[in-house]
XYZ file of C-alpha atoms in Angstrom:
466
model
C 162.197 -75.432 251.950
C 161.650 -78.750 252.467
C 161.067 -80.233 256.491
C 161.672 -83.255 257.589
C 160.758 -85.116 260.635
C 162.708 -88.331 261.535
C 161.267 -90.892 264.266
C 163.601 -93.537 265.896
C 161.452 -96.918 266.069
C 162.862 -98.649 268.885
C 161.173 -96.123 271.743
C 158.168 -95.287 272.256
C 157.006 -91.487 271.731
C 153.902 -89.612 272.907
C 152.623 -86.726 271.188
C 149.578 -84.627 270.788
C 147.156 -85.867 267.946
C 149.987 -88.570 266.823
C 151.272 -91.107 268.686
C 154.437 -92.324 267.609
C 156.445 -95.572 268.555
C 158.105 -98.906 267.371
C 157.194 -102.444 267.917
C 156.691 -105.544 265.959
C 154.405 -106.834 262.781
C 151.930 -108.987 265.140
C 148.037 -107.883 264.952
C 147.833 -108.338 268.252
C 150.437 -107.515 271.517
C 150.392 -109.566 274.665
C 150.812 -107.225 278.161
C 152.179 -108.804 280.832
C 151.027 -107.004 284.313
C 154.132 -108.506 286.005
C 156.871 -107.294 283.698
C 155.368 -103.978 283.690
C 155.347 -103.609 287.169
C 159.300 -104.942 287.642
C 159.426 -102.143 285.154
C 158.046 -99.697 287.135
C 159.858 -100.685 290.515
C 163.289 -100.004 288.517
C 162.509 -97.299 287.102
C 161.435 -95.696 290.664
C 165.024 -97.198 291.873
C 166.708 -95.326 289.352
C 169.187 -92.422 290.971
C 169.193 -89.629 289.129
C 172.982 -88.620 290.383
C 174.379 -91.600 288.609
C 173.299 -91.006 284.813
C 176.029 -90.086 282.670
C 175.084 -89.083 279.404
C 176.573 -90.764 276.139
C 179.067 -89.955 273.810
C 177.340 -87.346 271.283
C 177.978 -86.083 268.090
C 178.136 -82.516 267.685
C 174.171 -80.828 267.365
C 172.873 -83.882 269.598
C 171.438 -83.738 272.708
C 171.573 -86.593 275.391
C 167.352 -86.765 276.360
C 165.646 -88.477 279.453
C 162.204 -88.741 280.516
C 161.259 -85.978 283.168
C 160.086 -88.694 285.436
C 163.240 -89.812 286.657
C 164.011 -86.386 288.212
C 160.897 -85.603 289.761
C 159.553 -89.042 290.829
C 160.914 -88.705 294.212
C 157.293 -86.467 294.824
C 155.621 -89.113 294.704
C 154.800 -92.641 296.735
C 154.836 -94.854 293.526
C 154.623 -94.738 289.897
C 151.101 -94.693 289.663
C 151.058 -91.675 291.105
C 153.724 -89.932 289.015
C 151.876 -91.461 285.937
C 148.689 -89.781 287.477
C 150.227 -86.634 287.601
C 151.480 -86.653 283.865
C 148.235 -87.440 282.968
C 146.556 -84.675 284.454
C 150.149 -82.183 282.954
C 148.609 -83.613 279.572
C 145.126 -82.858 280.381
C 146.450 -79.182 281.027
C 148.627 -80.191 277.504
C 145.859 -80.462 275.389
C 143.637 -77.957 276.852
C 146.597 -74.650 275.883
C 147.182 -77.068 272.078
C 143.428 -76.228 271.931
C 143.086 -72.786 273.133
C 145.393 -72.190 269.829
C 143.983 -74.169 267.454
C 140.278 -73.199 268.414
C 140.697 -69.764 268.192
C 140.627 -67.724 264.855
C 140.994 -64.395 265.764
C 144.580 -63.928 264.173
C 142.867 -64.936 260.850
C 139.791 -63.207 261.158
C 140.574 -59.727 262.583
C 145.064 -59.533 262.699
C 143.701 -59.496 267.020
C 146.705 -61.032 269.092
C 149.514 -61.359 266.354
C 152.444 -60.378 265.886
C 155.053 -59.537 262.615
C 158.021 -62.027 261.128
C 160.129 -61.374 258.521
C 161.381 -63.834 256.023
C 164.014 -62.698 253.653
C 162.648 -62.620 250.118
C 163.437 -64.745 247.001
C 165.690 -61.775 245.889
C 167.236 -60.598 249.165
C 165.196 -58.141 250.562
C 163.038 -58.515 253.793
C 159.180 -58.990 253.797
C 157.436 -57.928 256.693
C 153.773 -59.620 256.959
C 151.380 -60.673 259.734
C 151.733 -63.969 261.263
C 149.490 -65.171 264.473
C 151.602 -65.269 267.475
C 150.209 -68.477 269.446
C 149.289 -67.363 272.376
C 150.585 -64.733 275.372
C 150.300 -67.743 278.162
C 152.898 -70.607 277.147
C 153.274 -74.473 278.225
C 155.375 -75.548 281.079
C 155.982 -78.992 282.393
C 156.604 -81.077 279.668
C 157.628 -85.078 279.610
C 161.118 -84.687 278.548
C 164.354 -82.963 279.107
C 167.555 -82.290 277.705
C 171.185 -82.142 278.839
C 173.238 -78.775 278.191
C 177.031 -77.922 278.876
C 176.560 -74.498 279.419
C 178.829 -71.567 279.269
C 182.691 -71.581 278.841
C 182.859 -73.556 282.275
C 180.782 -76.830 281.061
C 177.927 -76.653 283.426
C 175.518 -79.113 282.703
C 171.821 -78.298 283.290
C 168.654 -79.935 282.507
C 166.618 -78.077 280.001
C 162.546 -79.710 279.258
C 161.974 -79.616 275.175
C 159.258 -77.778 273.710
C 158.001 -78.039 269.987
C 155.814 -75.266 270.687
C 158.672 -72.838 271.682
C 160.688 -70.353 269.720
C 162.805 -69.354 272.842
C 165.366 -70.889 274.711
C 165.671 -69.967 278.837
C 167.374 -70.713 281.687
C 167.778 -69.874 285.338
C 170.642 -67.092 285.179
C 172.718 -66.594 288.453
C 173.628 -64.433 290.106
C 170.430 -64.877 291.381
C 168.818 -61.844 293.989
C 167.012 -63.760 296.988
C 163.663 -65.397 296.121
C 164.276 -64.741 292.743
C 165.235 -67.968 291.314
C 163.892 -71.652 292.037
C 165.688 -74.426 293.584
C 166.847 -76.620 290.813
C 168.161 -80.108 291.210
C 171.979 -79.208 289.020
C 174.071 -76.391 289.550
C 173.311 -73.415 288.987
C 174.912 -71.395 285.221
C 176.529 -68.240 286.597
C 176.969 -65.912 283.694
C 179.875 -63.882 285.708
C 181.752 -67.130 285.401
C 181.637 -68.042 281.441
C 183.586 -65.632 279.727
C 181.739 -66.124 276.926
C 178.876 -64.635 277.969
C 177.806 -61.735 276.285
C 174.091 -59.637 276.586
C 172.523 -58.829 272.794
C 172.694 -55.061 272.382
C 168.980 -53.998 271.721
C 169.921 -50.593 270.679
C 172.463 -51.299 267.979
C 171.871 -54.351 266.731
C 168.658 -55.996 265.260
C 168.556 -59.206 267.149
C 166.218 -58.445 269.529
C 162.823 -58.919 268.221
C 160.876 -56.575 270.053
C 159.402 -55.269 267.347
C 157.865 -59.031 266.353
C 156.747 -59.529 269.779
C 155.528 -58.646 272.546
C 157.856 -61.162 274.720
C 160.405 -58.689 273.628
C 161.307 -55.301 274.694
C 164.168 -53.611 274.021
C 165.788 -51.602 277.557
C 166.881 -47.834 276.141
C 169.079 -46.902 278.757
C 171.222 -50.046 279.321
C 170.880 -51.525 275.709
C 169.272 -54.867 277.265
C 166.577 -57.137 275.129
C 164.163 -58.060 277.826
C 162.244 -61.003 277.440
C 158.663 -61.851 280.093
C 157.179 -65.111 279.416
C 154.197 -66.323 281.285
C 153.218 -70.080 281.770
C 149.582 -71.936 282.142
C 151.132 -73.010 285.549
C 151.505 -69.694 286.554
C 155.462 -69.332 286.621
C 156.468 -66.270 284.937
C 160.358 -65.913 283.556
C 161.504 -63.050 282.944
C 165.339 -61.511 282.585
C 167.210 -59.996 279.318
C 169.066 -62.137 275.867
C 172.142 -63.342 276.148
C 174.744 -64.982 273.748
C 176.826 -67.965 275.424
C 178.192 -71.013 274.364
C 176.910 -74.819 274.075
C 179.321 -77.763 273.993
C 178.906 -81.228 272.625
C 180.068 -84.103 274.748
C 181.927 -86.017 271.885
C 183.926 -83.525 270.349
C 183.833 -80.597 272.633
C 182.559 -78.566 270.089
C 181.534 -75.141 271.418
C 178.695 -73.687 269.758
C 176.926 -70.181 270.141
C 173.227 -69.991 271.558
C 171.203 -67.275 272.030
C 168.886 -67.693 274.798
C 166.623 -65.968 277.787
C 168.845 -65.369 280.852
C 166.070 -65.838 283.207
C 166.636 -63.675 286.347
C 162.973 -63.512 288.190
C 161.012 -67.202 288.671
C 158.682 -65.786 290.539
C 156.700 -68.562 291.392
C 159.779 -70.415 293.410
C 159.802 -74.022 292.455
C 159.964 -75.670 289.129
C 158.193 -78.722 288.601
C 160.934 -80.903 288.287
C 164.039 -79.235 289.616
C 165.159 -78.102 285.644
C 166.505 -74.910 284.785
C 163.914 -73.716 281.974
C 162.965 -74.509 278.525
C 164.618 -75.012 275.177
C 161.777 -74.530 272.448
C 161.948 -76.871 268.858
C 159.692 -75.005 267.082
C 160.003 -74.964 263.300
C 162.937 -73.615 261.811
C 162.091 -69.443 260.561
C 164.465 -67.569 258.301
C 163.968 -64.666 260.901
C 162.272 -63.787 264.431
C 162.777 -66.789 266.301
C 165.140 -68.025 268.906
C 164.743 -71.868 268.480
C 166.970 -74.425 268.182
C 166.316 -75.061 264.708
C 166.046 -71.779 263.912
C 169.270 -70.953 265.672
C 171.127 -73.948 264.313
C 169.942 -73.699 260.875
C 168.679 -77.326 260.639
C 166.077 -78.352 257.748
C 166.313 -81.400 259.399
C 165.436 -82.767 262.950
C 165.499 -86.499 264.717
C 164.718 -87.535 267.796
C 163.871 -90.430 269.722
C 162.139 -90.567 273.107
C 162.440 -92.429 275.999
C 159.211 -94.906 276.832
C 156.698 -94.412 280.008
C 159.269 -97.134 281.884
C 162.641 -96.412 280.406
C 165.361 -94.799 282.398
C 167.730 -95.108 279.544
C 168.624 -92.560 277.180
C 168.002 -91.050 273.779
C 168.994 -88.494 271.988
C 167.635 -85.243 269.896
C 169.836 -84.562 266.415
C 169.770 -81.713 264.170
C 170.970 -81.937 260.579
C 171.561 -85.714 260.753
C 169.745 -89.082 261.476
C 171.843 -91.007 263.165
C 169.860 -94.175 262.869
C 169.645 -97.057 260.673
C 165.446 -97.615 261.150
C 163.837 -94.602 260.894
C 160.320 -93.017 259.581
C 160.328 -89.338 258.082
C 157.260 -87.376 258.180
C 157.034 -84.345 255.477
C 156.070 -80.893 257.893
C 152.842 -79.445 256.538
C 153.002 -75.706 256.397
C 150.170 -73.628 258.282
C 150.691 -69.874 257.978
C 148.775 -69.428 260.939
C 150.762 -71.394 263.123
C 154.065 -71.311 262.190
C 156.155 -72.496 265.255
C 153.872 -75.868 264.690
C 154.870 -79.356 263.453
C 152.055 -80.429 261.181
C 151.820 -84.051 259.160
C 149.342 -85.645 257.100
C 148.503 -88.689 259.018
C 146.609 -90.909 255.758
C 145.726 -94.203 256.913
C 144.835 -95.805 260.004
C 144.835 -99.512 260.860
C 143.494 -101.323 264.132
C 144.561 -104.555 263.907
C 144.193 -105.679 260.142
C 141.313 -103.464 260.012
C 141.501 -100.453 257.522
C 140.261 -97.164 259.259
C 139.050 -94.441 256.843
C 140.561 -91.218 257.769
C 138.074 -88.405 256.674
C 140.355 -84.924 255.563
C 137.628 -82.989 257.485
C 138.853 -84.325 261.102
C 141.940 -82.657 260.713
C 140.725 -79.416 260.578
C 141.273 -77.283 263.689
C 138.427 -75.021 262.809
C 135.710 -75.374 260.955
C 136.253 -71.915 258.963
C 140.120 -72.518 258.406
C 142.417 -74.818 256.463
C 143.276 -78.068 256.653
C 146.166 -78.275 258.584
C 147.091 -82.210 259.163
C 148.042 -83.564 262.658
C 149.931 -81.884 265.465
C 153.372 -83.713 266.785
C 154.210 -82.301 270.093
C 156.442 -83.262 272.730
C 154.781 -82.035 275.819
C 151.747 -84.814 275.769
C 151.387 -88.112 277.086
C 148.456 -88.435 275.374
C 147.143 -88.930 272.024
C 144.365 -86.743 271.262
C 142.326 -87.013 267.975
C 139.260 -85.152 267.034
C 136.228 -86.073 268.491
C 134.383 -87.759 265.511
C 137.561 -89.330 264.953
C 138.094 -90.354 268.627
C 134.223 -91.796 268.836
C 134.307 -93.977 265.482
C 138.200 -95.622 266.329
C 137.022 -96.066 270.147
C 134.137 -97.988 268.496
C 136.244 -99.912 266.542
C 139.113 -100.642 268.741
C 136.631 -102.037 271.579
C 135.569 -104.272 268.901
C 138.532 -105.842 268.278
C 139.195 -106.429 271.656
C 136.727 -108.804 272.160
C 135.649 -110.471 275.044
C 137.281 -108.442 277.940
C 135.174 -106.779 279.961
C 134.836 -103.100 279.688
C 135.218 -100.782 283.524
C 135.021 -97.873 284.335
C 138.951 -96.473 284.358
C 140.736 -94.509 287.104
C 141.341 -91.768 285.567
C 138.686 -88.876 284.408
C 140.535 -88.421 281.076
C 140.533 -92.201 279.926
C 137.433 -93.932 279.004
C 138.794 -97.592 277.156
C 139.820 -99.513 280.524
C 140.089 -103.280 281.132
C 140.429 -105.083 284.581
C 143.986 -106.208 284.889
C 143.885 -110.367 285.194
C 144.020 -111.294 288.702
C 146.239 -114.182 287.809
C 148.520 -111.826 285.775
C 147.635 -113.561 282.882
C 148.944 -111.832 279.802
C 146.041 -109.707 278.164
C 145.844 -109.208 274.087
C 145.177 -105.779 272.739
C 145.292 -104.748 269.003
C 147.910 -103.309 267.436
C 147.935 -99.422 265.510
C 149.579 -98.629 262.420
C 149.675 -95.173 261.527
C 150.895 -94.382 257.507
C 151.336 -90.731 256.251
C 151.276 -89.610 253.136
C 150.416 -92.737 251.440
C 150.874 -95.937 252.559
C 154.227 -97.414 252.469
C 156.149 -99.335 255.067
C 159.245 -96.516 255.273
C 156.468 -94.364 256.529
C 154.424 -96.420 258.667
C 154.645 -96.641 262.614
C 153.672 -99.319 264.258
C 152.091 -98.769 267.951
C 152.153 -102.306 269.949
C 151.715 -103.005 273.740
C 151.981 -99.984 276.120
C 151.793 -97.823 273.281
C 148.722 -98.244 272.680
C 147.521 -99.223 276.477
C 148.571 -97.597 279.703
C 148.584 -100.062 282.989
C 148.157 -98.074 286.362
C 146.534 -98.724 289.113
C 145.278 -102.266 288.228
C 143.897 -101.374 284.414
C 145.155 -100.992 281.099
C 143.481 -97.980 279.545
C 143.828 -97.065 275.892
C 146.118 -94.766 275.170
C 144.040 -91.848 273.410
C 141.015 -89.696 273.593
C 139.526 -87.217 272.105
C 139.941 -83.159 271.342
C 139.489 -81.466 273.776
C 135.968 -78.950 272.566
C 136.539 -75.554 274.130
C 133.034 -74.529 272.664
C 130.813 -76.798 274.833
């Protein structure tokens, strides 16, 4: 099975290890301090009661930037940008607690068993690392969902590194469930709501993990996930019904009806989670794997944007676009890997050694990690050190600071005139290089402004060794 990954290359897109955006074919970008912060002040002015989403086709998703729903926390966006960074910090760190650690290889510790139907039919059972017991909340992004047969729309954040789909499930008993910022999907009032029968069906995989356990006595698949935050969800699977905007397609989910958030506040006021990971033939709850798609798109809004975008399966609904062939890692399966080949700065040619893309020194080669819950791009360390190097050299004759922020160390004094500063551009080819493959990363894609500096816009793997 082949599995592609589309890009949309008019927004921007940040991911762990890649960094993925549009722009145009100059060297070099001019940043203007004073557009960026008339960005800023509209996107803090945006109310989040007035978005409508688009028109849709049927197995799209309208998607907005997290921001816009939870910036009211905060005094400016500075400090909401703050905050993501430190989210991504947190990000990078669980990305890494995976990828550093080889115990599933090495001794079968912490794993758990998928099945794949067979070239002839018949199931193979065989061990395949489950990624960790402690899962990722608080990512960048969210989607809209018409839930249930009644249409109510919720607010779901995106997760590449998720095979389950959950939401807050009323009725809710008191100090159960979080306050969330849409209403809240009552089960009792969709009639086509339905709980999975553990007990005489197979589609509760309790026997593939341990997320899963299947309730004798009242036939219920109970699900307990537990986040790096903290925030537990926990509650029983569910059938129910999705419905596109355009056509009002209904179409049949299975997801986590969450009934216990014990921790009592999300982090943005969404209902819970909706994992992308890679499509499997069998054991997984995701999107793809739920809508059958060999074929994802999306496009994501920028650090500024309070527009929208959109997340397509099966189709690509866009007329520029760069596909990325998915790397297979048996290890990691949920995963989206790609071979990131070249690397330019500028006009300058970066060599790209295969050895910096391996996640462990003892295991395969696995490419680069695309993942929607970073703000960040993270390469490995020897990687990070040698393009730092080489992108402070082609800046020139700006000064270097000190940045404000712990996790950025590329930072250049904002001109007190608001001059327009010039920073490099990044072109990232995989696979070979061709232009139908190659994104181009201009202006605050590769620099973040906050707080008076423009800071480059990567840094290195985080080392869980040291």
């Amino acid at each position: 099975m082949v599995y592609l990954f589309h890009f949309h290359l008019s927004m921007s897109i940040f991911v762990s290890i890649l960094f993925v955006v549009g722009g145009n074919e100059n060297l070099f970008s001019p940043l203007n301090s004073t557009y960026i912060h008339q960005a800023k002040e509209i996107f803090m002015s945006l109310d989040p009661s007035k978005l409508q989403d688009p028109l849709m086709s049927s197995y799209t998703f309208t998607i907005y930037h997290s921001g816009i729903f939870e910036k009211s926390k905060f005094k400016d966006y500075d400090s909401l940008l703050i905050n993501m960074l430190d989210r991504s910090e947190v990000r990078a760190s669980y990305l890494a607690s995976i990828f550093e650690d080889d115990r599933d290889v090495k001794k079968g510790e912490n794993t758990t068993l998928a099945r794949e139907q067979g070239a002839r039919g018949g199931k193979i059972r065989k061990k395949v690392p489950k990624t960790t017991s402690t899962h990722f909340e608080g990512g960048p992004y969210v989607a809209s969902f018409l839930l249930g047969s009644n249409q109510v729309k919720n607010l779901v954040q995106i997760d590449t590194g998720s095979d389950l789909i959950w939401w807050q499930c009323g009725p809710c008993e008191e100090n159960k469930c979080y306050k969330q910022g849409s209403p809240l999907y009552d089960s009792t009032k969709s009639k086509t709501f339905q709980k999975i029968d553990c007990v005489n069906s197979s589609r509760c995989f309790d026997d593939l993990d341990t997320t899963y356990t299947c309730n004798i006595s009242n036939h219920e698949c109970k699900y307990n996930i537990r986040f790096a935050s903290g925030q537990v969800s926990n509650g029983f699977m569910a059938d129910d019904v999705i419905t596109f905007v355009s056509d009002h397609q209904p179409v049949q989910v299975t997801f986590g009806c969450g009934k216990d958030q014990t921790t009592g506040q999300s982090s943005f006021g969404g209902t819970g989670i909706a994992g992308l990971g890679r499509r499997l033939k069998f054991g997984s709850y995701s999107l793809p794997s739920q809508f059958g798609a060999d074929l994802m798109s999306i496009c994501l809004p920028g650090f500024y944007s309070g527009k929208t975008s959109s997340l397509n399966f099966h189709i690509t609904p866009w007329r520029r676009t760069t596909s990325a062939k998915i790397i297979k890692d048996d290890r990691f399966l949920l995963f989206y890997f790609v071979n990131l080949y070249k690397i330019f700065i500028g006009d300058k040619l970066f060599p790209v050694h295969p050895s910096w893309w391996k996640f462990n020194l003892r295991g395969p080669q696995s490419g680069v990690t695309v993942d929607t819950g970073a703000t960040i791009t993270h390469f490995p360390t020897d990687l990070y050190i040698v393009f730092c190097y080489l992108f402070r050299r082609e800046v020139g004759d700006i000064p270097l600071v000190e940045g404000p922020h712990k996790t950025l160390d590329t930072c250049y004094k904002d001109d007190p005139k608001g001059r327009p500063l010039y920073f490099p551009d990044v072109k990232l080819y995989f696979g070979e290089v061709n232009p139908k493959i190659m994104l181009l990363l201009s202006k605050e894609r590769v620099m973040i402004h906050f707080t008076g500096y423009y800071c480059l816009a990567f840094m290195g793997w985080i080392d869980l060794t040291q």
